[in-house]
mmCIF file of C-alpha atoms and ligand atoms in Angstrom:
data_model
loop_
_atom_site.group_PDB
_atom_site.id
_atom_site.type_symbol
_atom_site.label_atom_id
_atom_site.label_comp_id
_atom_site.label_asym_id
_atom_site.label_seq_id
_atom_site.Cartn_x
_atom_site.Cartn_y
_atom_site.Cartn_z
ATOM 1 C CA UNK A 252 31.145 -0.233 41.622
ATOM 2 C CA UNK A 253 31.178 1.397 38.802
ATOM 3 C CA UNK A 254 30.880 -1.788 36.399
ATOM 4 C CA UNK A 255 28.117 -2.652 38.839
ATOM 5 C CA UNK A 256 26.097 0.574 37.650
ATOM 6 C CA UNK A 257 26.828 0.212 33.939
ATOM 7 C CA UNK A 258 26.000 -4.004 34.520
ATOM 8 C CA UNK A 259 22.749 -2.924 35.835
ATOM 9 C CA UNK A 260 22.098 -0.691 32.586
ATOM 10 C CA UNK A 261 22.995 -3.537 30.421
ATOM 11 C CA UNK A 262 20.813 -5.666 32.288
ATOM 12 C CA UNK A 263 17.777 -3.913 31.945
ATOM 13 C CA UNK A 264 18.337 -3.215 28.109
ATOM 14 C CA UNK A 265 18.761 -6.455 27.874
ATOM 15 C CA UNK A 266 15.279 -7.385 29.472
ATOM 16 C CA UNK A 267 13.395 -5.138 27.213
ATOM 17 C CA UNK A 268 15.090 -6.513 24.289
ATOM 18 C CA UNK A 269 14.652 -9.982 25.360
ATOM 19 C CA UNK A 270 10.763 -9.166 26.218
ATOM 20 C CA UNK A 271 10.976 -7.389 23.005
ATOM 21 C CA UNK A 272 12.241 -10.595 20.987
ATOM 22 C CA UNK A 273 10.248 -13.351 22.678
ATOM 23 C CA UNK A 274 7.250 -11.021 21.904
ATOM 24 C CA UNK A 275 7.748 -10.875 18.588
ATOM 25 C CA UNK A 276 8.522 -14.595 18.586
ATOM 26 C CA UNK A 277 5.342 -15.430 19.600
ATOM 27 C CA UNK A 278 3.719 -13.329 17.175
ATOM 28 C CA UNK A 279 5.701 -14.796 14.313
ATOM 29 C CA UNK A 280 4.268 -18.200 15.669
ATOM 30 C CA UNK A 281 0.879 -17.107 16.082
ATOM 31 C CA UNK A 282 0.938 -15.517 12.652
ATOM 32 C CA UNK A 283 1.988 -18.836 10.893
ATOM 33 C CA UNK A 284 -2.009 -19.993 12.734
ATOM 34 C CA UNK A 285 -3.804 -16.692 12.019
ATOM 35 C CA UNK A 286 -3.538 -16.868 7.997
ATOM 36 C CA UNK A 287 -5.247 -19.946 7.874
ATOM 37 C CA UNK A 288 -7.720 -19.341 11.224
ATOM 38 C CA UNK A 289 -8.951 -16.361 9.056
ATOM 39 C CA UNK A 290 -7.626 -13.597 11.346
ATOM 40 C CA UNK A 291 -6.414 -11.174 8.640
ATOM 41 C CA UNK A 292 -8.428 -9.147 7.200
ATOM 42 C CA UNK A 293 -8.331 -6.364 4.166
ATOM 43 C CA UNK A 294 -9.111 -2.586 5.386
ATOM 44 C CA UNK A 295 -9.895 -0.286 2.373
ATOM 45 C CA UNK A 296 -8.887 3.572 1.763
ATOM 46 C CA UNK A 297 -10.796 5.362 -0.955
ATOM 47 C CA UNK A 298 -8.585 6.844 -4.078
ATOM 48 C CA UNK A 299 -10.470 9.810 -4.927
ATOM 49 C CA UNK A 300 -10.903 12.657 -7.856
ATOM 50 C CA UNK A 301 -10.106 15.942 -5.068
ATOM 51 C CA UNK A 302 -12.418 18.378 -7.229
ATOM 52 C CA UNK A 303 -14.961 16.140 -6.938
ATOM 53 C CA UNK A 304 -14.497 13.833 -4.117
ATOM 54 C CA UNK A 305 -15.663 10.968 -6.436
ATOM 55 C CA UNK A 306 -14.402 7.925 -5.811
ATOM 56 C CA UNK A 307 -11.829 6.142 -8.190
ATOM 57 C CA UNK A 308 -10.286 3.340 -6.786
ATOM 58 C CA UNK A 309 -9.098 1.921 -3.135
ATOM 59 C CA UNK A 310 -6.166 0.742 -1.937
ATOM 60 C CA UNK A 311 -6.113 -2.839 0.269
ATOM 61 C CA UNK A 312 -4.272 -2.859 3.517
ATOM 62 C CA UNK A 313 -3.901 -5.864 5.422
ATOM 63 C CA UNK A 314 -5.093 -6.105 9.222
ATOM 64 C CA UNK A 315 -4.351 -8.795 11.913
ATOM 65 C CA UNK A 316 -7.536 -9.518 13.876
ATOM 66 C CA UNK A 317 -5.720 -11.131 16.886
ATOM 67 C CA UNK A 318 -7.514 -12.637 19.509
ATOM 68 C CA UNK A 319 -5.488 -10.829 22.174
ATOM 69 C CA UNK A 320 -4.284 -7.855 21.442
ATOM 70 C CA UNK A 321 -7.074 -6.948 18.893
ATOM 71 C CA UNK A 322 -6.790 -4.878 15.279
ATOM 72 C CA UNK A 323 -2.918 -5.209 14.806
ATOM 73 C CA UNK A 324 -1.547 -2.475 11.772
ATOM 74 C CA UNK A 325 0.976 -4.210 9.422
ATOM 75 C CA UNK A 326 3.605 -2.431 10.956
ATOM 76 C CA UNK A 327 3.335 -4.365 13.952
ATOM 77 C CA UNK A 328 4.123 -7.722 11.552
ATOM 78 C CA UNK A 329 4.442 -7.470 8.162
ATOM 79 C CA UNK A 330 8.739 -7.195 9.141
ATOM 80 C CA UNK A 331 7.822 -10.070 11.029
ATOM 81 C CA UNK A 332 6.375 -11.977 8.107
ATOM 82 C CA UNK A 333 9.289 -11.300 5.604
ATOM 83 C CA UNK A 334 12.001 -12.112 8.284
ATOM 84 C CA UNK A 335 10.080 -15.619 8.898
ATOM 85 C CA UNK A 336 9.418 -16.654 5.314
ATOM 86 C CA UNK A 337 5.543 -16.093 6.465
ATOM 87 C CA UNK A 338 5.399 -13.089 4.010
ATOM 88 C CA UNK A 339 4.795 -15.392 0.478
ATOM 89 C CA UNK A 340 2.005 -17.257 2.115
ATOM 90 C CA UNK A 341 0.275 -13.563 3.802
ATOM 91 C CA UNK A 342 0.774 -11.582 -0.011
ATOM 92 C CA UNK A 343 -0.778 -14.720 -1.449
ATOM 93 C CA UNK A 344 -3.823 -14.417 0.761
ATOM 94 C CA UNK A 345 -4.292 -10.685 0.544
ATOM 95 C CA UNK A 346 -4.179 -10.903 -3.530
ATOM 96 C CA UNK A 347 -6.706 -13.499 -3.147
ATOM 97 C CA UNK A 348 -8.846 -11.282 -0.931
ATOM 98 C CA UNK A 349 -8.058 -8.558 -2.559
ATOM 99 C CA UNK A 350 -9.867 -10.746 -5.974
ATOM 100 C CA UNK A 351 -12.731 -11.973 -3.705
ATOM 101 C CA UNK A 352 -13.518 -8.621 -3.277
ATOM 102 C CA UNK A 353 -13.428 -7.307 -6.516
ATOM 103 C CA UNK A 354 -15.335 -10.624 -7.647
ATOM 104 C CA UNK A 355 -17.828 -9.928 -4.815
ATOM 105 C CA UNK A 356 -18.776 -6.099 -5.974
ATOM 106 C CA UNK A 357 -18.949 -7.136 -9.505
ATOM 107 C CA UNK A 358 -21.200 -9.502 -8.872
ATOM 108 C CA UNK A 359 -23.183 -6.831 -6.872
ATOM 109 C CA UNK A 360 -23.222 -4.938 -9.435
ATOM 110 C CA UNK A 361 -21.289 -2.545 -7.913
ATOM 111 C CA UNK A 362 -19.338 0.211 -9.881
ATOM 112 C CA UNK A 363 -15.852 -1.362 -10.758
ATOM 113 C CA UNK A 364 -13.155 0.474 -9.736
ATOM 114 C CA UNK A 365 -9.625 -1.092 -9.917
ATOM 115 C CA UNK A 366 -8.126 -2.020 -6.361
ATOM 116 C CA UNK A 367 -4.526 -1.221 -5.012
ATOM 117 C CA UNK A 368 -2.192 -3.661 -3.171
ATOM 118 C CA UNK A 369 1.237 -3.613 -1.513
ATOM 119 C CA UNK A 370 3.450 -6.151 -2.499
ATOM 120 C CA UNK A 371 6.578 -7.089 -0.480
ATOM 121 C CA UNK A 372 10.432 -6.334 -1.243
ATOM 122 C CA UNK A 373 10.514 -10.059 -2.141
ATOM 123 C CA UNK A 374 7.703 -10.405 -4.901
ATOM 124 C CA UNK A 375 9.457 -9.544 -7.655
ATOM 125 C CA UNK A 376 12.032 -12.205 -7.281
ATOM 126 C CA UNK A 377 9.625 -14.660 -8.219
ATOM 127 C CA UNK A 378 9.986 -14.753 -11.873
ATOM 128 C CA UNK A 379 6.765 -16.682 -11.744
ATOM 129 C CA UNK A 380 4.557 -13.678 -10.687
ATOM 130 C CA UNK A 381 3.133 -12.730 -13.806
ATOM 131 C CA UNK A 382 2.046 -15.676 -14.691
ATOM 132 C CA UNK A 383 0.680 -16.499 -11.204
ATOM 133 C CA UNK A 384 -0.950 -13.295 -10.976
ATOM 134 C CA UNK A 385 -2.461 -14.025 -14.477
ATOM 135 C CA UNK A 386 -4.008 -17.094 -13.285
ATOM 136 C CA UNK A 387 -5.318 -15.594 -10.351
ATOM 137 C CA UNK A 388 -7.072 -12.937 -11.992
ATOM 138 C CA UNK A 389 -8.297 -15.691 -14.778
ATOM 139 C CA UNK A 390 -9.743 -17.958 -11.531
ATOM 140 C CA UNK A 391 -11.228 -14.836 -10.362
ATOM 141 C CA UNK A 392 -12.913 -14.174 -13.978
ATOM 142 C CA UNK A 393 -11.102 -10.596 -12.955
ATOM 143 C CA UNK A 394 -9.557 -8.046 -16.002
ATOM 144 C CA UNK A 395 -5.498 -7.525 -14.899
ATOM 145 C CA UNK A 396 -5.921 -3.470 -14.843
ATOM 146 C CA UNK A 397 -8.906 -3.964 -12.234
ATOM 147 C CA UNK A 398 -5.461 -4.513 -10.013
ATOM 148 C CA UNK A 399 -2.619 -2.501 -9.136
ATOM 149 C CA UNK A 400 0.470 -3.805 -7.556
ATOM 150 C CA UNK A 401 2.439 -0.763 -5.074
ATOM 151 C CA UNK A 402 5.933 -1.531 -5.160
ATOM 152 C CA UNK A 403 8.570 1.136 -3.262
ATOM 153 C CA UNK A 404 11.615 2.156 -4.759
ATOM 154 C CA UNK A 405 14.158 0.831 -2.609
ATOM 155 C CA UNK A 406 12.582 -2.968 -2.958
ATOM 156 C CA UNK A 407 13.132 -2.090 -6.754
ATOM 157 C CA UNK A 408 16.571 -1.149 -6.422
ATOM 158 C CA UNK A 409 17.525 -4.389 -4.626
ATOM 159 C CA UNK A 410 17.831 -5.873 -8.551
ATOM 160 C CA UNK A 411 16.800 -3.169 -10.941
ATOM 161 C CA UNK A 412 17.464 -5.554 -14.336
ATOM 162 C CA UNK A 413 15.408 -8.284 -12.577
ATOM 163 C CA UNK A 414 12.720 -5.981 -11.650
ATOM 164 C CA UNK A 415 12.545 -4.140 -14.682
ATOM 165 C CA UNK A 416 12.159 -7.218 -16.725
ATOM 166 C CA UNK A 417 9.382 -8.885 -14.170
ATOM 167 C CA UNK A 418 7.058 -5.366 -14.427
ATOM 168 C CA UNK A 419 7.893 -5.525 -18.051
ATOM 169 C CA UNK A 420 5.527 -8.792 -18.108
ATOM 170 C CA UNK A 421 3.105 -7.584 -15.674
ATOM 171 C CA UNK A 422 2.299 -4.384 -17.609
ATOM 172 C CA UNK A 423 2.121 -6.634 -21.225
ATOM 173 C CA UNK A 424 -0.505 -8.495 -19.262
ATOM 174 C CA UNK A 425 -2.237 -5.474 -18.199
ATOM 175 C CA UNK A 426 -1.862 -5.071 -14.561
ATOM 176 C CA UNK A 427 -1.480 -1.386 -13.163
ATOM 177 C CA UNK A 428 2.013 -0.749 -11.536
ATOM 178 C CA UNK A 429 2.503 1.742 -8.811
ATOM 179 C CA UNK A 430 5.472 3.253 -7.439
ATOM 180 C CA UNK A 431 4.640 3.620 -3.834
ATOM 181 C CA UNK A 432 6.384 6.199 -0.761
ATOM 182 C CA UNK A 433 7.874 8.409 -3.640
ATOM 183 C CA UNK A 434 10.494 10.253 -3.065
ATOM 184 C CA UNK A 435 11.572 8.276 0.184
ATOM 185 C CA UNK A 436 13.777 6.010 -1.783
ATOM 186 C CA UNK A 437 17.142 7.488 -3.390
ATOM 187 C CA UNK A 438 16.657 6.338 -7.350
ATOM 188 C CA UNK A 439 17.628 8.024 -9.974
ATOM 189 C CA UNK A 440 15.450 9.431 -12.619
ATOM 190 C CA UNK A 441 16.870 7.812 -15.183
ATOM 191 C CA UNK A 442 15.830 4.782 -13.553
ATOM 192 C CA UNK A 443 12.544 6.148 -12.832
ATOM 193 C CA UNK A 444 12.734 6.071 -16.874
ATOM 194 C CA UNK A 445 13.464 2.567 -17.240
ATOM 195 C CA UNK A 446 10.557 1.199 -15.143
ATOM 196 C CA UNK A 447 7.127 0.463 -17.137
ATOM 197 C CA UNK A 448 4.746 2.319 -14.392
ATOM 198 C CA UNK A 449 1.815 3.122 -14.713
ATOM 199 C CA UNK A 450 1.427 5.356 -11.223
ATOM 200 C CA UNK A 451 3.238 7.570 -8.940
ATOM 201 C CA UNK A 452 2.511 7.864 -5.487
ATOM 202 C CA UNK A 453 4.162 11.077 -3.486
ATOM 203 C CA UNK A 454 4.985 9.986 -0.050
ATOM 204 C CA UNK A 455 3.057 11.288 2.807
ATOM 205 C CA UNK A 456 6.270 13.084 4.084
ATOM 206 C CA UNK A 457 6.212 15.742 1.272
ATOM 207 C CA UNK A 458 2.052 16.359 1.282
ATOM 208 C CA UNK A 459 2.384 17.109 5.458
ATOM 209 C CA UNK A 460 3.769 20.788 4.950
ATOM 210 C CA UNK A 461 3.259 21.035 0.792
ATOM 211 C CA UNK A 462 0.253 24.400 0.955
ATOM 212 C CA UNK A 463 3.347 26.784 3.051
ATOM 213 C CA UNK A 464 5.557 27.061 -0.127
ATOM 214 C CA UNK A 465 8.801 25.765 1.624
ATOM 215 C CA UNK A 466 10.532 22.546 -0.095
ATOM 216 C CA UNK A 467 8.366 20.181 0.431
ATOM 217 C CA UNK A 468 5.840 22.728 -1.876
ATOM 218 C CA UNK A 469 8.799 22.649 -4.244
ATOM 219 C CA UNK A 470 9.499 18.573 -4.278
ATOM 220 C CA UNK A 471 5.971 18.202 -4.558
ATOM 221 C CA UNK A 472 5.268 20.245 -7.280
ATOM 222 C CA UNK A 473 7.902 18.988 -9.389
ATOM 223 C CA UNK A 474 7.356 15.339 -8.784
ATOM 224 C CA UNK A 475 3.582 16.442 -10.205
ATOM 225 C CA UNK A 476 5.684 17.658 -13.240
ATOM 226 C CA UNK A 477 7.895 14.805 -13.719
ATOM 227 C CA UNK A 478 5.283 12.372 -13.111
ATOM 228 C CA UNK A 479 2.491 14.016 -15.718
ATOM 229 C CA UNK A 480 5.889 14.478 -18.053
ATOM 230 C CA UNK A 481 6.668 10.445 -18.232
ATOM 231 C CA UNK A 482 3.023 9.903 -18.491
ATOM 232 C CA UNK A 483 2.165 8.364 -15.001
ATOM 233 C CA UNK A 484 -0.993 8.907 -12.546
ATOM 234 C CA UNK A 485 0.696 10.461 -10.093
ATOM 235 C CA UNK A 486 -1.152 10.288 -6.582
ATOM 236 C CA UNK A 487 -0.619 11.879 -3.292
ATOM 237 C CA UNK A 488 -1.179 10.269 -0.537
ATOM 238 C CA UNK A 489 -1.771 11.140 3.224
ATOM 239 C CA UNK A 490 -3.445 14.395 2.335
ATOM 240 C CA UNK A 491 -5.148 15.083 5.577
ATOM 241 C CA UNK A 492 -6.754 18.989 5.273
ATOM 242 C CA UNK A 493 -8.460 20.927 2.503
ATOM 243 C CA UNK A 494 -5.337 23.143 2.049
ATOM 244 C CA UNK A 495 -3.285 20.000 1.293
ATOM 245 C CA UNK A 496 -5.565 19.238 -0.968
ATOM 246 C CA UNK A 497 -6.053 22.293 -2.844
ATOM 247 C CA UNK A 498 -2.645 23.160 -3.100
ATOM 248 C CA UNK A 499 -1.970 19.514 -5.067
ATOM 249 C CA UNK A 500 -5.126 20.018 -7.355
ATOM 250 C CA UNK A 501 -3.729 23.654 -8.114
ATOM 251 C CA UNK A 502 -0.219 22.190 -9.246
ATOM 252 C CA UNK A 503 -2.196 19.579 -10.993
ATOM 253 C CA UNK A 504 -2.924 16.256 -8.300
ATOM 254 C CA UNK A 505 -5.873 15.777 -8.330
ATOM 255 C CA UNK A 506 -5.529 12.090 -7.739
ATOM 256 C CA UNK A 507 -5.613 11.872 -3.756
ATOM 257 C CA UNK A 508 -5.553 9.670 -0.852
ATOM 258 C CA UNK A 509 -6.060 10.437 2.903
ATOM 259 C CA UNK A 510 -7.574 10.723 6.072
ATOM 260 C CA UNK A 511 -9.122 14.179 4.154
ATOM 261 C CA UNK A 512 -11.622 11.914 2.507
ATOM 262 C CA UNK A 513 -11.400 8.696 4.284
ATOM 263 C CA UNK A 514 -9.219 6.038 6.379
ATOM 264 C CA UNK A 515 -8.817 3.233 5.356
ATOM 265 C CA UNK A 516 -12.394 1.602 6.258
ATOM 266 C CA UNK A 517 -13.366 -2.323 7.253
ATOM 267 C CA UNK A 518 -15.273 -3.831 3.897
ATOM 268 C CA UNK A 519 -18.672 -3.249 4.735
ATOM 269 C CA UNK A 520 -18.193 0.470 5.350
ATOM 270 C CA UNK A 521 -16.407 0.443 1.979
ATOM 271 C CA UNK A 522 -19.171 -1.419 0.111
ATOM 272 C CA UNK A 523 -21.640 0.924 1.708
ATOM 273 C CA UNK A 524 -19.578 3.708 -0.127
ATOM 274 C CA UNK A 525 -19.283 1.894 -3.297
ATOM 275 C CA UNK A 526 -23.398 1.251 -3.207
ATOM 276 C CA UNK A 527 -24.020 5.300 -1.840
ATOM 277 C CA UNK A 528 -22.898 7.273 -5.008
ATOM 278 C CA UNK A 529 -19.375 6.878 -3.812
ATOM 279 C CA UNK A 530 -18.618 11.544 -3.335
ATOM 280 C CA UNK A 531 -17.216 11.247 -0.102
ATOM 281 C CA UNK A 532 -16.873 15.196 0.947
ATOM 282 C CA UNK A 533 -17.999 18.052 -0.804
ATOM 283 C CA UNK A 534 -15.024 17.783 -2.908
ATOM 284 C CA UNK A 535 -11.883 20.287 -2.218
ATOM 285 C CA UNK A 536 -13.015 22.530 -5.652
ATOM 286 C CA UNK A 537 -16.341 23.244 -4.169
ATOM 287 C CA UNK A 538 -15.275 23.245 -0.139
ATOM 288 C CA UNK A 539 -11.644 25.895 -1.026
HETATM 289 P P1 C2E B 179 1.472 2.452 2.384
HETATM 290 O O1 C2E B 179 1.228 1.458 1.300
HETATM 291 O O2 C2E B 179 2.256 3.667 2.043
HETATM 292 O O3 C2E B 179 0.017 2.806 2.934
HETATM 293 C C1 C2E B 179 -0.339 4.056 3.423
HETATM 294 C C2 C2E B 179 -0.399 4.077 4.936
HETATM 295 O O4 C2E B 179 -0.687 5.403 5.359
HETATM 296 C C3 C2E B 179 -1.503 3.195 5.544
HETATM 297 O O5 C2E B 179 -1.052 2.715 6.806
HETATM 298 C C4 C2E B 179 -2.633 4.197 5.740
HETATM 299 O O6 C2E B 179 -3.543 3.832 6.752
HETATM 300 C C5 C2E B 179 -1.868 5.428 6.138
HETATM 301 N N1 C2E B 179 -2.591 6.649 5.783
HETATM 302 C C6 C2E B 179 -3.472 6.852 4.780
HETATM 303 N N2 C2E B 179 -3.912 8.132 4.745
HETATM 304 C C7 C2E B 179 -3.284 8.764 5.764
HETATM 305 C C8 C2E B 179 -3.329 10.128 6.248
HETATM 306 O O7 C2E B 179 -4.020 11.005 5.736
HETATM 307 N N3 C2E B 179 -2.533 10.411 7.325
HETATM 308 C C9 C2E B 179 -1.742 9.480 7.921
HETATM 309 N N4 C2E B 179 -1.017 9.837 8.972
HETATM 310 N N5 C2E B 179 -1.685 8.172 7.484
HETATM 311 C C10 C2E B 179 -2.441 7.833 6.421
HETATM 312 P P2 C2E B 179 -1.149 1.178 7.210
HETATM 313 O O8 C2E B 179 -2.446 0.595 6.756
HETATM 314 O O9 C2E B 179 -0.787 1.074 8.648
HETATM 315 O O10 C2E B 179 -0.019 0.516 6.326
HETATM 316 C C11 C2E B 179 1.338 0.837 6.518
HETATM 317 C C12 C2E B 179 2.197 0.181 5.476
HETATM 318 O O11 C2E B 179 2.162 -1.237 5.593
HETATM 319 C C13 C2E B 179 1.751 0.456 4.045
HETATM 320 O O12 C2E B 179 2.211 1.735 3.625
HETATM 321 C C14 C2E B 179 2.407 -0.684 3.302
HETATM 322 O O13 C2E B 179 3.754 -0.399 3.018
HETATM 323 C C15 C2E B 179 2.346 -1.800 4.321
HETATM 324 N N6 C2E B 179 1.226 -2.704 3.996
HETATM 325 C C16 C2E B 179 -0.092 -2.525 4.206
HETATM 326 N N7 C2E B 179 -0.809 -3.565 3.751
HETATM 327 C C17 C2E B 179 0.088 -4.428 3.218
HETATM 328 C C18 C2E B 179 -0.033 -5.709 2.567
HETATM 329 O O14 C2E B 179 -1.131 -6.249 2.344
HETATM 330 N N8 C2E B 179 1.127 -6.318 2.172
HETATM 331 C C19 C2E B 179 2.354 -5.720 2.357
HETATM 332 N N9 C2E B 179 3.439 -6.403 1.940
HETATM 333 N N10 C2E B 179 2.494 -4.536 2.963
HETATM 334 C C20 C2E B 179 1.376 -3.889 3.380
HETATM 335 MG MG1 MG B 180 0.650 1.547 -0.573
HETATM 336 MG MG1 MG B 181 2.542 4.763 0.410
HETATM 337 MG MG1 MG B 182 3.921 4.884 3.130
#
């Protein structure tokens, strides 16, 4: 009786999981179609100067417009695309998009600002990326350092010599490197030293409580410090409230992304932005 109780349990765990895994089978499938039946798209979040609120630069994440289950976030399959070997095919289209754009607002005449994307854990094992990149940006008629590639710390770590010597080549040719989710990871500083970055992005996790002087205040703070020290733009990101954000510009951030000044925004709303002047708030200076 009693292995009939615990049977049950199993049974039922191992209904969700199957619903769980045929779901996600599906998806994979219908992700293979949606890449080329143009049903990703690139959202945009605003990189602004806090003190001002002026705009300096967006980040690109990637959407799923599915026909069923509507605007899918890329956690729902960007695991999904690097577990299916879909996830070389989906970076390829969002740098491309992520060009178009940047193309597109030049041509506007829109104020160029350089544009942020994530690359996956696997990019950098391509020893061919810097010179695919370059061509892409040369197809484009596009400058290198109007794009800059987020990588996280623990896809660095996978091969640090490997990855050290592929950014190597992509900062010769002028590309803007960014070392996204900071602090999340476990590296080292020295090899914080090693890599040729050109940005520093402090994870969401540390901004949430950084203005009530606990640790997170501390980490914060001294990532600021370390980052300014080595030279890097160091950016915070997720910075949600005007004491966030005034805290970080007191300790010297003043490099910030969130939902403060902006979501990430569909690329009409962005280009509206771009075209309007591009201060989003009052600016955390004037508003503190
Ligand atoms: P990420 O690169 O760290 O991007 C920041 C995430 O935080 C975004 O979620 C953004 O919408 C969200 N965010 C921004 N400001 C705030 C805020 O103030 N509060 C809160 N709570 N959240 C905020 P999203 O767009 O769902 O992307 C999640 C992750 O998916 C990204 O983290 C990135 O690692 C990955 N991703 C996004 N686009 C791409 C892509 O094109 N390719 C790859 N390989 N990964 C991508
Ligand atoms: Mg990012
Ligand atoms: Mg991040
Ligand atoms: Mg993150």
């Amino acid at each position: 009786a009693a292995g009939d109780a615990g049977g049950g349990q199993h049974k039922f765990f191992d209904e969700a999981l199957n619903a769980r895994v045929r779901a996600d089978v599906v998806l994979t499938a219908e992700l293979r179609q949606a890449i080329q039946a143009g049903q990703l798209c690139l959202h945009y979040q605003p990189k602004v100067d806090a003190r001002s609120a002026q705009l300096v630069g967006a980040e690109a994440l990637v959407r799923w417009q599915h026909p069923v289950h509507g605007l899918l976030p890329p956690g729902r399959f960007i695991e999904l695309a690097e577990q299916s070997g879909l996830i070389a095919p989906l970076s390829d289209w969002v740098l491309d998009a992520a060009c178009r754009s940047l193309r597109g607002w030049a041509d506007a005449g829109l104020r160029a600002l350089p544009l942020s994307v994530n690359l996956p854990a696997s990019a950098l094992a391509d020893g061919r990326l810097p010179d695919r990149l370059e061509e892409l940006m040369r197809h484009h008629r596009l400058h290198p350092a109007s794009l800059v590639l987020e990588l996280t710390e623990t896809m660095l770590m996978q091969d640090v010599d490997a990855a050290v010597e592929v950014l190597g080549r992509l900062r010769a040719k002028g590309f803007g490197l960014s070392l996204d989710d900071f602090g999340t990871g476990y590296s080292s500083l020295g090899y914080l030293k090693r890599l040729p970055m050109s940005e520093l992005k402090i994870d969401r996790s540390f901004i949430t409580d950084v203005e009530h002087g606990g640790r997170d205040s501390a980490l914060a703070a001294a990532v600021i410090t370390l980052g300014s020290e080595l030279g890097l733009q160091v950016v915070a990101e997720g910075v949600e409230t005007v004491a966030q954000s005034s805290f970080l510009i007191s300790r010297g951030c003043v490099l910030q992304q969130g939902f403060f000044f902006s979501p990430p925004v569909p690329r009409a709303a962005f280009e509206q932005m771009l075209r309007s002047g591009s201060t989003l708030v009052a600016g955390t200076a004037a508003a503190a």
